[in-house]
């Protein structure tokens, strides 16, 4: 019987979207049915005759191959006689662990929206800007309590970079940084523009912040169960034209150069702590809460347009994927769930990715790829998921304690911060 | 009368005897006849006595009380009986007389009447008619009674029979010598007459003396007459030799057989077909066939069948059944009762199988079993056991409830005595016996603040007002009101926690109850008690709070007001040692748990409203349902009582769920959940649904047992609290760890 199984052959035709030098003949090959990804990768390597063996990943009907070919045929109920079209692509190899960046306290927030800098928020109330070489470029002080969330605008040009931070001292701050990447100053070129805008209005700790791409509109969710939408617009003179502005005395000292800004709009609807907000497609924001719901809000009309009820309290939310329409959220259980709000009348997630062992604290869609998502958990690991497979592409044991935050950086790197006071950077992830 | 009849019937018996004797003794049988008459009398008397005795005995058997009456009757009977006897004797004597007259007449009439008389005597000996009645009628009385009288008795008509004139000796001698026949004369004293024996009578006497048959005509050697009819008797009576034909085969039978054989051969006779056996039959069918009833009407219970032999009992079992030598040796080390009874052994042929040594013993024991074991039919109740279990919903359908431990709050160095969850659900405060109070962030299990105390913390409670962030801590002899610096309205908090001068002076005047002081180091308000404070609980509005100091006899329960900084002692004296105090969540009631009872006081009317009879030995903790009508009480023996206070003052349900002391019980504020934790280091989570419909009883379903804590010094989980908004349970263990169990 075993001999018979071994002798069983499957007709396989390899296709690829890789450059033409990596193409193999389109004639079908007869391959043993027990081959797995590793065996097929060896076959491709042998066919291409590569000097340096390269791992490949294989897709059948847009599903990553994670079992043997025979089992795949059985589960998908495919005929063994017909020719199987197998697409191959570069496999995502294990990432390279870069130099870890030490903090004084737990790293609670990290953002990697800038290509050269990483911003982290910590429980020691300071925000740090890290350069690519692993040194602190700038440290931003001012919050009275731990930073809970950090959001950075996409840099417009090279000169302006806006950071929004939420803190447990009930405030949101908006930091404007000017990046002068001039030739004479290679290393430190991040300077803080004064005054810092302090957005006060929450009555409890701010748990999450989000901004539109330019950083002109900011929203924040808090433990007081509300979402506040801050409208920040500046005129040419740098004068604040917000709805309600209190200007403090401008002292000579830098700390005093703070501008208090009142709230513009409060979105009420959640019954518990708003744990995550995300700026979705242009005029909407999406929020997740401990009351197990995901709500979409229209920014223009300030109404709750859509509500999804999940099974558990939610801690993190990310909007992305296909057409920036999928909601990925993790919460008080080890399962990362992905909802498609376009499917009407259902609260069941379209994907349930379970591999973690503890609460999920962060999840982020890749900024460009529509199928890759990362998740961080209290079990100390960061996982990289491809929606075409139920098994994570990579599991990175990032931290000794809990992982509190994680983000993509530069498209091929992951940054994560945890309770071991380190910011870890994992690079060289080649996502196809 | 039956008895007299009986006697009458018996008299002829006696007379018959008399005749026989008379016949035997001949003429001098008169005296003997008299004797027999006497014996008859005696026998009848004794007979009557017997009968009477039997009667009385039977009577006494029947009715014992009337024994004396029976005695009287029997005496009357006796009197009657004697007259009867006399009559019988008279009859008898008359008959005797008559016979003798007949005899004399016969003698006189016919000389050769002997031939005719003797057979008559033989034939008619049964009849009493031939008895010769005597002349005298005095009966069987001693004759000396008449010795001095002139008469010897009375005749049948009752006239006196006068004594004959007695001859003197000489005359009689002369008469004798004169009469040659005088020697034949015999004097009958009874009748006072001379009886002359006849010649035949003398011959009879002679023959008797010679030892011959008395009657001359009787021939003892008569020729044998074979009266038996030998014909038509079913058995051989002849001793004739067996005839020859008995030994030769019967010719007739041979002819008959030949005929039958020919008929069978020619098919004239069809023999019956052999009965077909059923092809399939129940092999052990007769085993199941049991008579429904035995002869005595009892149900027949067949004896249990012994086990059928298996393969190992075969004379040549397969090799795998035969134990190896090591196994056999190991049997010797086993206990007698564990040792196998039979060790399989193989033989090449059945002939070589020896006698089974235990055969007799086993048979005997089997017989003993069958004989000594009472066999009875078990009455089986045909109830599905599942139907007896109350229909409870499955825990799966009652989600969410805490199941898995996802977070551990590490940091304490001693047993965590008390925990409290902030009303917003963001913070957790814990007090430990390592003299610290810690503030934890729930989401990340980060210890945000640590306050060092002067002693081990007994109890801790958040002010229920949202955004205030005031923590009440019970330690040693004081209560600390601490600002956890979480709230937004810091001014109000600082104002509340600053010492109010007027109230302070007022209370220093009062003096004895408590002291409100300012704790400068911790920026807290300090309320000094005289005895150790074990617990502190807040009113739901956040202004009033109570402290429990069980050792203080006069002020065990104190109610404090935060805004006015005042203290009241609502109970001058409480019965029993106070364990715990709770405010009603909605109405102005106060629950006071003492060792065995829970009293409900109406604070508005200031009177006792209810007393809950728990039936527990020692209450350790209690919790009130957020609607206020139900409460749970945990006890030291591991029992949990649910009280429906609308229903009764007795427990609605008592659950014995823990092996050891329950340390804390808790209700969830929004979800229908409650939990108990105990020293067996488990926490039990229940579904406790209270319906708005008053007719529907609360539904209690055990959901989950949460393990994970370790037992330290006999203490397991010391406190448990539900998260204020999520279906999560915090448990504080003696192993200095706080765990968060999530759904």
JSON list of N, CA, C and O in Angstrom, two decimals, chain A residues 380-405:
[
{"chain": "A", "resi": 380, "resn": "UNK", "atom": "N", "xyz": [4.03, 37.10, 23.63]},
{"chain": "A", "resi": 380, "resn": "UNK", "atom": "CA", "xyz": [5.40, 37.47, 23.29]},
{"chain": "A", "resi": 380, "resn": "UNK", "atom": "C", "xyz": [5.75, 37.28, 21.85]},
{"chain": "A", "resi": 380, "resn": "UNK", "atom": "O", "xyz": [6.91, 37.45, 21.47]},
{"chain": "A", "resi": 381, "resn": "UNK", "atom": "N", "xyz": [4.80, 36.93, 21.04]},
{"chain": "A", "resi": 381, "resn": "UNK", "atom": "CA", "xyz": [5.14, 36.65, 19.64]},
{"chain": "A", "resi": 381, "resn": "UNK", "atom": "C", "xyz": [4.43, 37.63, 18.73]},
{"chain": "A", "resi": 381, "resn": "UNK", "atom": "O", "xyz": [3.37, 38.17, 19.05]},
{"chain": "A", "resi": 382, "resn": "UNK", "atom": "N", "xyz": [5.06, 37.86, 17.62]},
{"chain": "A", "resi": 382, "resn": "UNK", "atom": "CA", "xyz": [4.45, 38.64, 16.54]},
{"chain": "A", "resi": 382, "resn": "UNK", "atom": "C", "xyz": [4.29, 37.69, 15.37]},
{"chain": "A", "resi": 382, "resn": "UNK", "atom": "O", "xyz": [5.22, 36.94, 15.04]},
{"chain": "A", "resi": 383, "resn": "UNK", "atom": "N", "xyz": [3.10, 37.66, 14.81]},
{"chain": "A", "resi": 383, "resn": "UNK", "atom": "CA", "xyz": [2.85, 36.71, 13.73]},
{"chain": "A", "resi": 383, "resn": "UNK", "atom": "C", "xyz": [2.53, 37.45, 12.46]},
{"chain": "A", "resi": 383, "resn": "UNK", "atom": "O", "xyz": [1.86, 38.49, 12.49]},
{"chain": "A", "resi": 384, "resn": "UNK", "atom": "N", "xyz": [3.01, 36.90, 11.39]},
{"chain": "A", "resi": 384, "resn": "UNK", "atom": "CA", "xyz": [2.77, 37.46, 10.07]},
{"chain": "A", "resi": 384, "resn": "UNK", "atom": "C", "xyz": [1.84, 36.52, 9.34]},
{"chain": "A", "resi": 384, "resn": "UNK", "atom": "O", "xyz": [2.10, 35.32, 9.24]},
{"chain": "A", "resi": 385, "resn": "UNK", "atom": "N", "xyz": [0.74, 37.08, 8.88]},
{"chain": "A", "resi": 385, "resn": "UNK", "atom": "CA", "xyz": [-0.29, 36.25, 8.26]},
{"chain": "A", "resi": 385, "resn": "UNK", "atom": "C", "xyz": [-0.42, 36.58, 6.79]},
{"chain": "A", "resi": 385, "resn": "UNK", "atom": "O", "xyz": [-0.28, 37.73, 6.39]},
{"chain": "A", "resi": 386, "resn": "UNK", "atom": "N", "xyz": [-0.70, 35.56, 6.05]},
{"chain": "A", "resi": 386, "resn": "UNK", "atom": "CA", "xyz": [-1.11, 35.74, 4.66]},
{"chain": "A", "resi": 386, "resn": "UNK", "atom": "C", "xyz": [-2.53, 35.20, 4.60]},
{"chain": "A", "resi": 386, "resn": "UNK", "atom": "O", "xyz": [-2.79, 34.09, 5.05]},
{"chain": "A", "resi": 387, "resn": "UNK", "atom": "N", "xyz": [-3.43, 35.98, 4.07]},
{"chain": "A", "resi": 387, "resn": "UNK", "atom": "CA", "xyz": [-4.83, 35.57, 4.09]},
{"chain": "A", "resi": 387, "resn": "UNK", "atom": "C", "xyz": [-5.07, 34.31, 3.24]},
{"chain": "A", "resi": 387, "resn": "UNK", "atom": "O", "xyz": [-6.12, 33.70, 3.34]},
{"chain": "A", "resi": 388, "resn": "UNK", "atom": "N", "xyz": [-4.10, 33.96, 2.43]},
{"chain": "A", "resi": 388, "resn": "UNK", "atom": "CA", "xyz": [-4.28, 32.76, 1.62]},
{"chain": "A", "resi": 388, "resn": "UNK", "atom": "C", "xyz": [-3.96, 31.49, 2.41]},
{"chain": "A", "resi": 388, "resn": "UNK", "atom": "O", "xyz": [-4.02, 30.41, 1.87]},
{"chain": "A", "resi": 389, "resn": "UNK", "atom": "N", "xyz": [-3.62, 31.63, 3.64]},
{"chain": "A", "resi": 389, "resn": "UNK", "atom": "CA", "xyz": [-3.29, 30.44, 4.43]},
{"chain": "A", "resi": 389, "resn": "UNK", "atom": "C", "xyz": [-3.79, 30.64, 5.86]},
{"chain": "A", "resi": 389, "resn": "UNK", "atom": "O", "xyz": [-3.79, 31.75, 6.38]},
{"chain": "A", "resi": 390, "resn": "UNK", "atom": "N", "xyz": [-4.21, 29.54, 6.45]},
{"chain": "A", "resi": 390, "resn": "UNK", "atom": "CA", "xyz": [-4.71, 29.61, 7.83]},
{"chain": "A", "resi": 390, "resn": "UNK", "atom": "C", "xyz": [-3.56, 29.55, 8.82]},
{"chain": "A", "resi": 390, "resn": "UNK", "atom": "O", "xyz": [-3.76, 29.71, 10.03]},
{"chain": "A", "resi": 391, "resn": "UNK", "atom": "N", "xyz": [-2.39, 29.22, 8.29]},
{"chain": "A", "resi": 391, "resn": "UNK", "atom": "CA", "xyz": [-1.23, 29.06, 9.17]},
{"chain": "A", "resi": 391, "resn": "UNK", "atom": "C", "xyz": [-0.37, 30.30, 8.98]},
{"chain": "A", "resi": 391, "resn": "UNK", "atom": "O", "xyz": [-0.19, 30.76, 7.85]},
{"chain": "A", "resi": 392, "resn": "UNK", "atom": "N", "xyz": [0.13, 30.89, 10.06]},
{"chain": "A", "resi": 392, "resn": "UNK", "atom": "CA", "xyz": [0.91, 32.11, 9.87]},
{"chain": "A", "resi": 392, "resn": "UNK", "atom": "C", "xyz": [2.15, 31.86, 9.03]},
{"chain": "A", "resi": 392, "resn": "UNK", "atom": "O", "xyz": [2.78, 30.80, 9.13]},
{"chain": "A", "resi": 393, "resn": "UNK", "atom": "N", "xyz": [2.46, 32.86, 8.25]},
{"chain": "A", "resi": 393, "resn": "UNK", "atom": "CA", "xyz": [3.66, 32.75, 7.42]},
{"chain": "A", "resi": 393, "resn": "UNK", "atom": "C", "xyz": [4.89, 32.69, 8.30]},
{"chain": "A", "resi": 393, "resn": "UNK", "atom": "O", "xyz": [5.79, 31.89, 8.07]},
{"chain": "A", "resi": 394, "resn": "UNK", "atom": "N", "xyz": [4.91, 33.55, 9.27]},
{"chain": "A", "resi": 394, "resn": "UNK", "atom": "CA", "xyz": [6.07, 33.62, 10.16]},
{"chain": "A", "resi": 394, "resn": "UNK", "atom": "C", "xyz": [5.58, 33.85, 11.58]},
{"chain": "A", "resi": 394, "resn": "UNK", "atom": "O", "xyz": [4.63, 34.61, 11.80]},
{"chain": "A", "resi": 395, "resn": "UNK", "atom": "N", "xyz": [6.25, 33.21, 12.49]},
{"chain": "A", "resi": 395, "resn": "UNK", "atom": "CA", "xyz": [6.01, 33.50, 13.90]},
{"chain": "A", "resi": 395, "resn": "UNK", "atom": "C", "xyz": [7.32, 33.98, 14.48]},
{"chain": "A", "resi": 395, "resn": "UNK", "atom": "O", "xyz": [8.33, 33.27, 14.42]},
{"chain": "A", "resi": 396, "resn": "UNK", "atom": "N", "xyz": [7.31, 35.21, 14.97]},
{"chain": "A", "resi": 396, "resn": "UNK", "atom": "CA", "xyz": [8.54, 35.80, 15.49]},
{"chain": "A", "resi": 396, "resn": "UNK", "atom": "C", "xyz": [8.40, 35.89, 17.00]},
{"chain": "A", "resi": 396, "resn": "UNK", "atom": "O", "xyz": [7.46, 36.51, 17.51]},
{"chain": "A", "resi": 397, "resn": "UNK", "atom": "N", "xyz": [9.31, 35.23, 17.68]},
{"chain": "A", "resi": 397, "resn": "UNK", "atom": "CA", "xyz": [9.32, 35.36, 19.14]},
{"chain": "A", "resi": 397, "resn": "UNK", "atom": "C", "xyz": [10.02, 36.66, 19.46]},
{"chain": "A", "resi": 397, "resn": "UNK", "atom": "O", "xyz": [11.24, 36.71, 19.66]},
{"chain": "A", "resi": 398, "resn": "UNK", "atom": "N", "xyz": [9.24, 37.71, 19.51]},
{"chain": "A", "resi": 398, "resn": "UNK", "atom": "CA", "xyz": [9.84, 39.03, 19.52]},
{"chain": "A", "resi": 398, "resn": "UNK", "atom": "C", "xyz": [10.31, 39.44, 20.90]},
{"chain": "A", "resi": 398, "resn": "UNK", "atom": "O", "xyz": [11.38, 40.01, 21.05]},
{"chain": "A", "resi": 399, "resn": "UNK", "atom": "N", "xyz": [9.50, 39.15, 21.91]},
{"chain": "A", "resi": 399, "resn": "UNK", "atom": "CA", "xyz": [9.80, 39.71, 23.23]},
{"chain": "A", "resi": 399, "resn": "UNK", "atom": "C", "xyz": [9.72, 38.63, 24.29]},
{"chain": "A", "resi": 399, "resn": "UNK", "atom": "O", "xyz": [9.07, 37.61, 24.10]},
{"chain": "A", "resi": 400, "resn": "UNK", "atom": "N", "xyz": [10.34, 38.93, 25.41]},
{"chain": "A", "resi": 400, "resn": "UNK", "atom": "CA", "xyz": [10.29, 37.98, 26.53]},
{"chain": "A", "resi": 400, "resn": "UNK", "atom": "C", "xyz": [8.96, 38.08, 27.26]},
{"chain": "A", "resi": 400, "resn": "UNK", "atom": "O", "xyz": [8.43, 37.09, 27.72]},
{"chain": "A", "resi": 401, "resn": "UNK", "atom": "N", "xyz": [8.46, 39.30, 27.36]},
{"chain": "A", "resi": 401, "resn": "UNK", "atom": "CA", "xyz": [7.17, 39.47, 28.03]},
{"chain": "A", "resi": 401, "resn": "UNK", "atom": "C", "xyz": [6.06, 39.61, 27.01]},
{"chain": "A", "resi": 401, "resn": "UNK", "atom": "O", "xyz": [6.04, 38.93, 25.99]},
{"chain": "A", "resi": 402, "resn": "UNK", "atom": "N", "xyz": [5.15, 40.51, 27.31]},
{"chain": "A", "resi": 402, "resn": "UNK", "atom": "CA", "xyz": [4.04, 40.73, 26.39]},
{"chain": "A", "resi": 402, "resn": "UNK", "atom": "C", "xyz": [4.47, 41.69, 25.30]},
{"chain": "A", "resi": 402, "resn": "UNK", "atom": "O", "xyz": [5.29, 42.58, 25.53]},
{"chain": "A", "resi": 403, "resn": "UNK", "atom": "N", "xyz": [3.91, 41.51, 24.15]},
{"chain": "A", "resi": 403, "resn": "UNK", "atom": "CA", "xyz": [4.10, 42.48, 23.08]},
{"chain": "A", "resi": 403, "resn": "UNK", "atom": "C", "xyz": [2.92, 43.44, 23.16]},
{"chain": "A", "resi": 403, "resn": "UNK", "atom": "O", "xyz": [1.77, 43.02, 23.21]},
{"chain": "A", "resi": 404, "resn": "UNK", "atom": "N", "xyz": [3.21, 44.73, 23.20]},
{"chain": "A", "resi": 404, "resn": "UNK", "atom": "CA", "xyz": [2.13, 45.70, 23.36]},
{"chain": "A", "resi": 404, "resn": "UNK", "atom": "C", "xyz": [1.82, 46.42, 22.06]},
{"chain": "A", "resi": 404, "resn": "UNK", "atom": "O", "xyz": [0.71, 46.92, 21.88]},
{"chain": "A", "resi": 405, "resn": "UNK", "atom": "N", "xyz": [2.77, 46.52, 21.18]},
{"chain": "A", "resi": 405, "resn": "UNK", "atom": "CA", "xyz": [2.51, 47.26, 19.95]},
{"chain": "A", "resi": 405, "resn": "UNK", "atom": "C", "xyz": [3.38, 46.68, 18.84]},
{"chain": "A", "resi": 405, "resn": "UNK", "atom": "O", "xyz": [4.42, 46.09, 19.10]}
]
